Coordinates of C-alpha atoms and ligand atoms in Angstrom, one line a residue:
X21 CA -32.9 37.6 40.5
X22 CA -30.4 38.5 42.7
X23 CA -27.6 36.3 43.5
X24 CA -24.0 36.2 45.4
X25 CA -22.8 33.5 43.2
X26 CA -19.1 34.0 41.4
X27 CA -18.1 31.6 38.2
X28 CA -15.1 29.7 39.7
X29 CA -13.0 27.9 36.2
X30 CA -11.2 30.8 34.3
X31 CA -13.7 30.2 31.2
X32 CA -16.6 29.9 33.0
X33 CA -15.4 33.9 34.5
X34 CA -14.3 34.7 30.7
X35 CA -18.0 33.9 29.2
X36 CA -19.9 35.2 32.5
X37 CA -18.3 38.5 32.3
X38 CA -19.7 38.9 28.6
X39 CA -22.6 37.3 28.9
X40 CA -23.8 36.2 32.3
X41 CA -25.5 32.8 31.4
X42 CA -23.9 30.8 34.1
X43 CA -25.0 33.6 37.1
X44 CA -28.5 33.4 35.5
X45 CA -28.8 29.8 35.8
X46 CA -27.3 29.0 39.0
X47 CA -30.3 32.2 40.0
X48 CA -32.6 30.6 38.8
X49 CA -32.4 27.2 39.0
X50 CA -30.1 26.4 42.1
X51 CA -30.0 29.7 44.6
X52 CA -33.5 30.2 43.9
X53 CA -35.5 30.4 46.9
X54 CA -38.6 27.6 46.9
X55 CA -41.1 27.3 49.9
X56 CA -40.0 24.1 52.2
X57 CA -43.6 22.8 52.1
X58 CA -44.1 22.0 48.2
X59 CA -46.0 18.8 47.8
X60 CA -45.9 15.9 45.5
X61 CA -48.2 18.2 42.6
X62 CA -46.0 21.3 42.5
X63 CA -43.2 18.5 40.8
X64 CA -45.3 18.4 37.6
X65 CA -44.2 21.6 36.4
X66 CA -40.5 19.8 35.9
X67 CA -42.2 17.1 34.7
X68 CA -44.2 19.3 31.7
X69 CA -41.0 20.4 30.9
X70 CA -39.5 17.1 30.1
X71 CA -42.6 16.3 27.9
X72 CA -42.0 19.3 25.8
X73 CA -38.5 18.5 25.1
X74 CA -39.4 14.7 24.7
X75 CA -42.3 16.0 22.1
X76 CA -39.5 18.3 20.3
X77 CA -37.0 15.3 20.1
X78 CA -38.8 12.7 19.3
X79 CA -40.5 14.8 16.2
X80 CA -37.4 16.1 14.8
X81 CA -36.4 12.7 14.3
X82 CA -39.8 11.5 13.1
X83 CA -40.4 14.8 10.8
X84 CA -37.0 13.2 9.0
X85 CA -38.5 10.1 8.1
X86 CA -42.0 11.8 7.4
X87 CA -44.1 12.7 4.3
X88 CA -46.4 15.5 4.1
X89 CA -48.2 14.3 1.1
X90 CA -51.9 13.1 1.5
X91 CA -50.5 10.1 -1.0
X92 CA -47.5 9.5 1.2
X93 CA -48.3 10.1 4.7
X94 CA -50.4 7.5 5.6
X95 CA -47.0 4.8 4.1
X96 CA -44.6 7.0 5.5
X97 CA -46.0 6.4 8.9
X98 CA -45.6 2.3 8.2
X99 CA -42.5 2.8 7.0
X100 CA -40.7 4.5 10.2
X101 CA -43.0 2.1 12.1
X102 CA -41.4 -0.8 10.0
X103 CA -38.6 0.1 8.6
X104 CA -36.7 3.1 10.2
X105 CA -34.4 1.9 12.8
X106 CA -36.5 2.3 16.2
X107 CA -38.8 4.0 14.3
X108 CA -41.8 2.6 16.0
X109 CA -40.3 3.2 19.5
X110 CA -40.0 7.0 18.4
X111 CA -43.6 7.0 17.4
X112 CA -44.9 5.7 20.2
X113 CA -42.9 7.9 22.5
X114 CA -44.1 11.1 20.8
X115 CA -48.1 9.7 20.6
X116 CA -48.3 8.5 24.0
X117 CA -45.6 11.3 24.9
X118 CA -49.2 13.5 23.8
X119 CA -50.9 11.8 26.0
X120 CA -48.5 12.3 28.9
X121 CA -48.1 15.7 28.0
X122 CA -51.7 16.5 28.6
X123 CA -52.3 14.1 31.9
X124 CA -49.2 16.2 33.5
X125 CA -50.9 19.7 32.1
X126 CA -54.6 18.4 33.4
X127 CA -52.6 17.5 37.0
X128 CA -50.5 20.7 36.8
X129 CA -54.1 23.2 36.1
X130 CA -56.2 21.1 38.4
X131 CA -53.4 22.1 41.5
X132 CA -53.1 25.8 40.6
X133 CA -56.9 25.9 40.8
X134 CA -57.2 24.3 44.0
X135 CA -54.2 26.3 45.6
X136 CA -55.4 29.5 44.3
X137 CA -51.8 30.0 42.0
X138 CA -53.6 31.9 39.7
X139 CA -54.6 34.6 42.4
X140 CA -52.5 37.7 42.8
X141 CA -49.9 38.2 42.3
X142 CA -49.2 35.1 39.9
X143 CA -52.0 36.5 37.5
X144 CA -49.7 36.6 34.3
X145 CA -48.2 33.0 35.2
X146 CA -52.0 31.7 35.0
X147 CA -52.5 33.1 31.9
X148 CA -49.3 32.7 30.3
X149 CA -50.4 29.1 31.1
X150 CA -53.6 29.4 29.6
X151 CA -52.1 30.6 26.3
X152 CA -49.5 27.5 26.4
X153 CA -52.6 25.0 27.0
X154 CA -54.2 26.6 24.0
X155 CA -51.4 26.3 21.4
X156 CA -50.7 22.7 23.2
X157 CA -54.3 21.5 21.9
X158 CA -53.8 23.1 18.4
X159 CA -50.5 21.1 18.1
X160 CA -51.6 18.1 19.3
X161 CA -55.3 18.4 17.1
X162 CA -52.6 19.3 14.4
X163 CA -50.4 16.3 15.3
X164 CA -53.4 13.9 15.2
X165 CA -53.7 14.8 11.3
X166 CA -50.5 13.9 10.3
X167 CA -50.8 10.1 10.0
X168 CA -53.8 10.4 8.0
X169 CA -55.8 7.6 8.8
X170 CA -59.7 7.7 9.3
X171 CA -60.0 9.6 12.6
X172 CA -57.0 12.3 11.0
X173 CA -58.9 12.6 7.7
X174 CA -62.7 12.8 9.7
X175 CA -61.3 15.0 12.5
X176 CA -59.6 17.5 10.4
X177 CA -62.9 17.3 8.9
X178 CA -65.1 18.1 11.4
X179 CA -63.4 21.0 13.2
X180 CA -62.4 23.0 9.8
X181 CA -65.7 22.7 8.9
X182 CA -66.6 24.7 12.0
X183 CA -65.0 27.6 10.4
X184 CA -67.6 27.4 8.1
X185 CA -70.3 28.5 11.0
X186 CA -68.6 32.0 10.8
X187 CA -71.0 33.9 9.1
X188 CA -70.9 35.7 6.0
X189 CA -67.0 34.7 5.7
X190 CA -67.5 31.6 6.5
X191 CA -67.1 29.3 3.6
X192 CA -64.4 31.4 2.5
X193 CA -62.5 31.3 4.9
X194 CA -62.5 27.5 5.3
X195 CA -61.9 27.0 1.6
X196 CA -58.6 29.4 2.6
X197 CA -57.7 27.1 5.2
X198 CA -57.9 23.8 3.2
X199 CA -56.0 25.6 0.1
X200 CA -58.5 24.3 -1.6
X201 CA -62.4 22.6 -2.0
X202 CA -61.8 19.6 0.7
X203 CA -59.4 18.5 3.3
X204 CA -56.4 17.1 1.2
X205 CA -52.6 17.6 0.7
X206 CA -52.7 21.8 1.0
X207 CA -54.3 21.5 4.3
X208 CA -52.4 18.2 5.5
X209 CA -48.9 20.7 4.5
X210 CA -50.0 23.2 6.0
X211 CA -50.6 21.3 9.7
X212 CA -47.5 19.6 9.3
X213 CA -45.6 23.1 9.2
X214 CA -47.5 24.4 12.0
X215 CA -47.6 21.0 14.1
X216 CA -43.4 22.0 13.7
X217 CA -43.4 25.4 14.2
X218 CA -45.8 25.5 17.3
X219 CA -43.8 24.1 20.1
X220 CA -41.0 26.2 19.5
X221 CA -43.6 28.9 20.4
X222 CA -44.8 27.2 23.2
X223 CA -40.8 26.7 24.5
X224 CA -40.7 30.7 24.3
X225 CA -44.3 30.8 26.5
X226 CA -42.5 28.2 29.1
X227 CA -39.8 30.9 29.3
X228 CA -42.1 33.3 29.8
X229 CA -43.9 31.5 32.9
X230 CA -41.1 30.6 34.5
X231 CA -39.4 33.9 34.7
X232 CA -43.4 35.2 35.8
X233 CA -42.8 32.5 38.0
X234 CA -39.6 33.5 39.8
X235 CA -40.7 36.9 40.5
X236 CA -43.3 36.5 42.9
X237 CA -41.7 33.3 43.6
X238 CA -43.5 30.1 44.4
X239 CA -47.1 29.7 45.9
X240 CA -47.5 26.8 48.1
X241 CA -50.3 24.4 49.6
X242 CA -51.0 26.7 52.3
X243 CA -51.3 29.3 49.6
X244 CA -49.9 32.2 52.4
X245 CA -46.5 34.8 51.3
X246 CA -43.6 33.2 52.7
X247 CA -40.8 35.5 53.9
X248 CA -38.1 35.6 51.9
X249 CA -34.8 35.1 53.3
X250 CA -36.4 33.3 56.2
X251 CA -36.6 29.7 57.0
X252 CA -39.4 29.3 55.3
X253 CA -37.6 28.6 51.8
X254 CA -35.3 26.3 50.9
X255 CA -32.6 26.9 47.9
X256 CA -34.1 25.0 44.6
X257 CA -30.9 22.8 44.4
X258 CA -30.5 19.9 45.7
X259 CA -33.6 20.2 47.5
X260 CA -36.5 20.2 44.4
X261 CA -34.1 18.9 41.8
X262 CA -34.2 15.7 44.1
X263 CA -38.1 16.0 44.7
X264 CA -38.6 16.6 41.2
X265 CA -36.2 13.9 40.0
X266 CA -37.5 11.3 41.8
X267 CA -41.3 12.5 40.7
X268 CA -40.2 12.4 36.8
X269 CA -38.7 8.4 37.1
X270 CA -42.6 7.4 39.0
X271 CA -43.7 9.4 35.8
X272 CA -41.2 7.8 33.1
X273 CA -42.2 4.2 34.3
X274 CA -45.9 4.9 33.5
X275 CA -45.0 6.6 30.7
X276 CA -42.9 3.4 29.9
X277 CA -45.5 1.3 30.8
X278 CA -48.1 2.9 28.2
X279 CA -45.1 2.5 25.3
X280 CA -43.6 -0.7 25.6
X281 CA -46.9 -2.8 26.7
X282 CA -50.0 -0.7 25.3
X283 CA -49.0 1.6 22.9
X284 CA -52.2 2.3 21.3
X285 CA -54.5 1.8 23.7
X286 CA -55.4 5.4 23.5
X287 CA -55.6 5.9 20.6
X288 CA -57.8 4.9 18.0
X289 CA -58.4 1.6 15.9
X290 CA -59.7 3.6 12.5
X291 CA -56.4 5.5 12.7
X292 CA -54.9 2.4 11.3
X293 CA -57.1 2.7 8.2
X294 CA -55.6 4.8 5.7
X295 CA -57.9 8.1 5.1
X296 CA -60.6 7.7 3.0
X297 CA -62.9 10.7 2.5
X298 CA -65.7 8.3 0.8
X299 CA -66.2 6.7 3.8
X300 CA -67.2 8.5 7.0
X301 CA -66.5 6.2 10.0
X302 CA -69.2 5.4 12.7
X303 CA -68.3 7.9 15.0
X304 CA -65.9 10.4 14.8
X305 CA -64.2 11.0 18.5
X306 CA -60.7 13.0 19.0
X307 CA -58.3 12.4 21.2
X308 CA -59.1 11.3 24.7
X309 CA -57.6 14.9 26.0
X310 CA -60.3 16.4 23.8
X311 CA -63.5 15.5 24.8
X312 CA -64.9 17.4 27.8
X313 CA -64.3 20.4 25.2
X314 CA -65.9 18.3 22.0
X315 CA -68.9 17.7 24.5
X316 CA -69.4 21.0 25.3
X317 CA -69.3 21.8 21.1
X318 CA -72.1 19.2 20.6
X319 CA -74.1 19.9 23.7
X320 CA -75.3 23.0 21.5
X321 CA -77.8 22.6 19.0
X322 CA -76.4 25.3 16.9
X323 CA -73.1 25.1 15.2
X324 CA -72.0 28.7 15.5
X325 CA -73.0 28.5 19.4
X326 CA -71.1 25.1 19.8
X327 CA -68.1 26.6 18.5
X328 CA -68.6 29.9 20.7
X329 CA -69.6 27.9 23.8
X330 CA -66.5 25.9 23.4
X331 CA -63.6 28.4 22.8
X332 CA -65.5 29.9 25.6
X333 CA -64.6 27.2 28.0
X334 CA -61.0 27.7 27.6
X335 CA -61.3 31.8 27.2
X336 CA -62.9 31.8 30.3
X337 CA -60.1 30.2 32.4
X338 CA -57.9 33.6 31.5
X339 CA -60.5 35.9 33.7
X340 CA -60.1 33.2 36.7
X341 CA -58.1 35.7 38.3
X342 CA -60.7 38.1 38.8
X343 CA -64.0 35.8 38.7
X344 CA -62.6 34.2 42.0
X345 CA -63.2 36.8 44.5
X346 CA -62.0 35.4 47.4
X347 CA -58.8 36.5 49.2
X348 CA -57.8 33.2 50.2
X349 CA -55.8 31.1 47.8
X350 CA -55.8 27.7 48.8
X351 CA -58.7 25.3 49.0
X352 CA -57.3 24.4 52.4
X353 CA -58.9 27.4 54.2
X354 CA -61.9 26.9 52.3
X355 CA -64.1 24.7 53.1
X356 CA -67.1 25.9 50.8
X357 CA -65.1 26.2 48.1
X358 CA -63.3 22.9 48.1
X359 CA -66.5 20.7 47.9
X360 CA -67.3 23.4 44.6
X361 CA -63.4 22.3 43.3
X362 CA -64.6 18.2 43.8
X363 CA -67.7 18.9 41.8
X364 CA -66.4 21.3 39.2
X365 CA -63.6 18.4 38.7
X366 CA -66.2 15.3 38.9
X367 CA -68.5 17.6 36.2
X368 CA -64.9 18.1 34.0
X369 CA -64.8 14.2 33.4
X370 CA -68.4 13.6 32.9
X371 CA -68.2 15.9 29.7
X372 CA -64.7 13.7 29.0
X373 CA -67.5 10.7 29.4
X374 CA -70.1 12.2 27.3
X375 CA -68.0 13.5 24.6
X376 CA -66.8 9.6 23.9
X377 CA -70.6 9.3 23.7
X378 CA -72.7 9.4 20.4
X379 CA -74.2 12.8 20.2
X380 CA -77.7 11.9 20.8
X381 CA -80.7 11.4 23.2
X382 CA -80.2 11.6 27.1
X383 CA -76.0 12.1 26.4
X384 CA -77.3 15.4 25.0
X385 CA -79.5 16.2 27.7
X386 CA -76.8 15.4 30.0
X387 CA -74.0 17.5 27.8
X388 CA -75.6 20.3 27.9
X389 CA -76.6 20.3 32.0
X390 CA -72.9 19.8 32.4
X391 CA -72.0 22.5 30.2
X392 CA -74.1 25.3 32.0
X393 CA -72.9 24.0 35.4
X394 CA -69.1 24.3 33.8
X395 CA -69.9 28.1 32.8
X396 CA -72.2 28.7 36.2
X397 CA -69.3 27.5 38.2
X398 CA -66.8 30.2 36.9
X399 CA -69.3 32.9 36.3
X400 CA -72.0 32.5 39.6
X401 CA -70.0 30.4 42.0
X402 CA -66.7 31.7 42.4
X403 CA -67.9 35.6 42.3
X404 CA -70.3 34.7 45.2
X405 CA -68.5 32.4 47.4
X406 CA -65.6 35.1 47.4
X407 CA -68.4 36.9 49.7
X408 CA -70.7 34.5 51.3
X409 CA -67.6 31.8 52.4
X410 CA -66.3 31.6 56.2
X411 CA -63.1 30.5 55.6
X412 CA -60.8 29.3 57.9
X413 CA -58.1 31.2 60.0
X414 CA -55.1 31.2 58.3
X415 CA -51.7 30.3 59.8
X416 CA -49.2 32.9 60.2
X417 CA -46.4 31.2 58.6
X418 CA -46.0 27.9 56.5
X419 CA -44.3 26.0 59.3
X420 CA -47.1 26.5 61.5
X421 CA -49.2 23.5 60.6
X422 CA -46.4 21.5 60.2
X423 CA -44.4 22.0 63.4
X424 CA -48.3 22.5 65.7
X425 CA -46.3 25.1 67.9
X426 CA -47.2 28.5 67.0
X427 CA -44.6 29.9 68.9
X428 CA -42.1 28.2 67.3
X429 CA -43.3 28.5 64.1
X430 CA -43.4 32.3 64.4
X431 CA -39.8 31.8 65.1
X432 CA -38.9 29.6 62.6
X433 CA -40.8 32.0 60.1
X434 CA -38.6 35.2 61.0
X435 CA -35.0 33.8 61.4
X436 CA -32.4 34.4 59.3
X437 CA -31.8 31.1 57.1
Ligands
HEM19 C1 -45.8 23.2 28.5 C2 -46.6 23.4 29.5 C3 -46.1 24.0 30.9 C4 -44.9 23.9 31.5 C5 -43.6 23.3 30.9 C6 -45.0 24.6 32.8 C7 -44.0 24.8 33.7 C8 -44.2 25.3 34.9 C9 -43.2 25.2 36.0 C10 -41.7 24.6 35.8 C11 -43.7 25.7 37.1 C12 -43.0 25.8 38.5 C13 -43.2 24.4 39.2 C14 -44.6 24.1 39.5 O1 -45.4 24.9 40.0 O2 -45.0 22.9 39.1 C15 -45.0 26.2 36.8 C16 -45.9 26.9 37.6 C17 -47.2 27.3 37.3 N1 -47.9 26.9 36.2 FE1 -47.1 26.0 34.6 N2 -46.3 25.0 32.9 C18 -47.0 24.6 31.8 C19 -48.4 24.8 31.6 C20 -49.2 25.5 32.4 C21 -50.7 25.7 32.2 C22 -51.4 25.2 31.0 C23 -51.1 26.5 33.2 C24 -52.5 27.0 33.5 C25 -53.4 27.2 32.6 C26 -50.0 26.7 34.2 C27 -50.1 27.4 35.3 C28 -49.1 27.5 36.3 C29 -49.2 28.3 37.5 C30 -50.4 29.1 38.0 C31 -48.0 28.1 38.2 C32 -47.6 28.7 39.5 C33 -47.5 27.6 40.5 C34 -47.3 28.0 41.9 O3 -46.4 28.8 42.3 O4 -48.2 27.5 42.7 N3 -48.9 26.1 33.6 N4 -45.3 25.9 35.5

């Protein structure tokens, strides 16, 4: 990015000239030029970030305290919570801070969609996105394990056992995950190394989006080019670091709220039951974050087709790009499409319903009607509505609908800033 910015101290000059950190940051993250018309939704980007960092934090510390051991684990989880010196506040920072973590990503998707973000040219920041979402559901499904209570034990269960559906390789390759004949101490080592190593990985992808991000430059609710260099952007600082500040405390209090008053409410009771692979518990449910995905594995009768149907439902968000034909980006010009976006989104959390359902009579019936309209809605709807939809004229710069003078707006949207 380009920027007219100089280092003023003598050492911030000395390092800038050898390495020029401090012009790259004030580019990026003050200069940078940001629509004036953000809303509220376009803060939760800021407020991922934070998670991740919290996540990284928080585990460090926990990971000293921790043992990977299928003997030790499940004590050296009561013993931060007991003993360790705000031990239990750490713990319940980093599970609800999962839980966080995944409301802000749900929040963050469910505005690109309607906004059309992932449309050209912000393609690669989409998928980017889509790749961070998936290593953010192994961590957390890795994560989950670590305690090794009932639900860790019967979860890690259930979902290597789907490995097993491959066929021909299958059993081997599942005995090669567990390091072993069950799910025990190899497989609980390994997860704790990966549950470590991942969201460095993810930190790299964030990088990754961001700088995707700052080339195009920000989409925004009217989902129209602004003109850069116009009055239609507003430098990122003070402007959005305000905005976004102010959006991250709402978001801390809840946060707050879920850690000092009810820390496990969701999570689950059998977690509290150290792992006992003779007993399998009455039903097995992940994570709350988890289940429209885990509804969509059981909606098929066949294991191999679960397992396809549901890495499916995440594959299929990286084509988005292309499956939405229309040249509009956001819902607000398109009235067609925006009743789709309710129902796809009322749909997403009746399989999150369903999946916290036992697997059986009309839930399954249910499950799997909600599963073809999840797949029918990316595969048949979008394509066609690109074609059939009248959409709506669309204003001819982003001040337009704010200032209702379209004369002045036209002004407004070619003057110098
Ligand atoms: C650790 C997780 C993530 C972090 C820290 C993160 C961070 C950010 C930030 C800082 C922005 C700019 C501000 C904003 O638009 O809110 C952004 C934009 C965006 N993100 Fe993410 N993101 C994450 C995950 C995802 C995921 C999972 C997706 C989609 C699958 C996604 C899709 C997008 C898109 C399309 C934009 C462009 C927004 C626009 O200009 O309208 N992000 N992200």
């Amino acid at each position: 990015m380009s920027t007219d910015y100089k280092p003023q101290s003598a050492v911030a000059k000395w390092i800038d000239k050898r390495l020029p950190l401090i012009t790259l940051f004030n580019g990026h993250l003050m200069q940078y030029p940001t629509p004036k018309n953000l809303n509220y939704w376009w803060t939760f980007g800021g407020i991922l970030t934070f998670c991740l960092v919290t996540q990284i934090i928080t585990g460090l510390v926990l990971a000293m305290h921790y043992i990977a051991d299928a003997d030790l684990a499940f004590s050296s989880v009561e013993h931060i919570m007991r003993d360790v010196n705000y031990g239990w506040f750490l713990r319940y920072i980093h599970a609800n801070g999962a839980s966080m973590f995944f409301i802000a990503v749900y929040i963050h998707m469910a505005r690109s969609l309607f906004y059309g973000s992932y449309k050209e040219p912000r393609e690669l920041i989409w998928i980017i996105g889509v790749f961070i979402f998936l290593l953010m559901i192994a961590t957390a499904f890795m994560g989950y394990v670590l305690p090794w209570g009932q639900m860790s034990f019967w979860g890690a269960t259930v979902i290597t056992n789907l490995f097993s559906a491959i066929p021909v390789f299958g059993e081997s390759i599942t005995n090669w995950l567990w390091g072993g004949y069950s799910v025990g101490s190899p497989l609980l080592t390994r997860f704790f190394t990966l549950h470590y190593l991942l969201p460095f990985l993810i930190f790299g992808l964030v990088i990754l989006h961001v700088w995707a991000l700052h080339v195009p430059g920000n989409n925004n609710p009217e989902g129209i080019d602004v003109v850069q260099g116009s009055q239609d952007t507003v430098p990122f600082h003070p402007h959005y670091v305000v905005k976004d500040v102010f959006a991250l405390l709402v978001f801390m209090i809840i946060f707050a709220g879920f850690v000092f008053f009810t820390p496990n409410l969701l999570g689950h009771t059998d977690n509290y039951i150290q792992a006992n692979p003779l007993q399998t518990p009455e039903h097995i449910v992940p994570e709350w974050y988890f289940l429209p995905f885990y509804a969509i594995l059981r909606a098929i009768p066949d294991k191999l087709g679960g397992v396809i149907m549901m890495v499916s439902a995440i594959a299929i968000l990286a084509f988005l790009p292309w499956l939405d034909t229309s040249k509009v980006r956001s819902a607000k010009y398109r009235p067609l499409f925006r009743q789709f976006y309710w129902i796809f989104l009322a749909n997403f959390l009746l399989l999150g319903y369903l999946g916290a359902q036992p697997a059986e009579g009309i839930y399954v019936i249910i499950s799997r009607i909600a599963t073809i309209y999840y797949f029918v809605h990316f595969i048949i709807i979008l394509p066609v509505l690109g074609f059939v939809e009248k959409t709506k004229p669309l204003p001819k710069s982003i001040s337009e609908p704010v200032l209702n003078d379209k004369e002045r707006a036209a002004k407004a949207a070619t003057a110098p800033a």
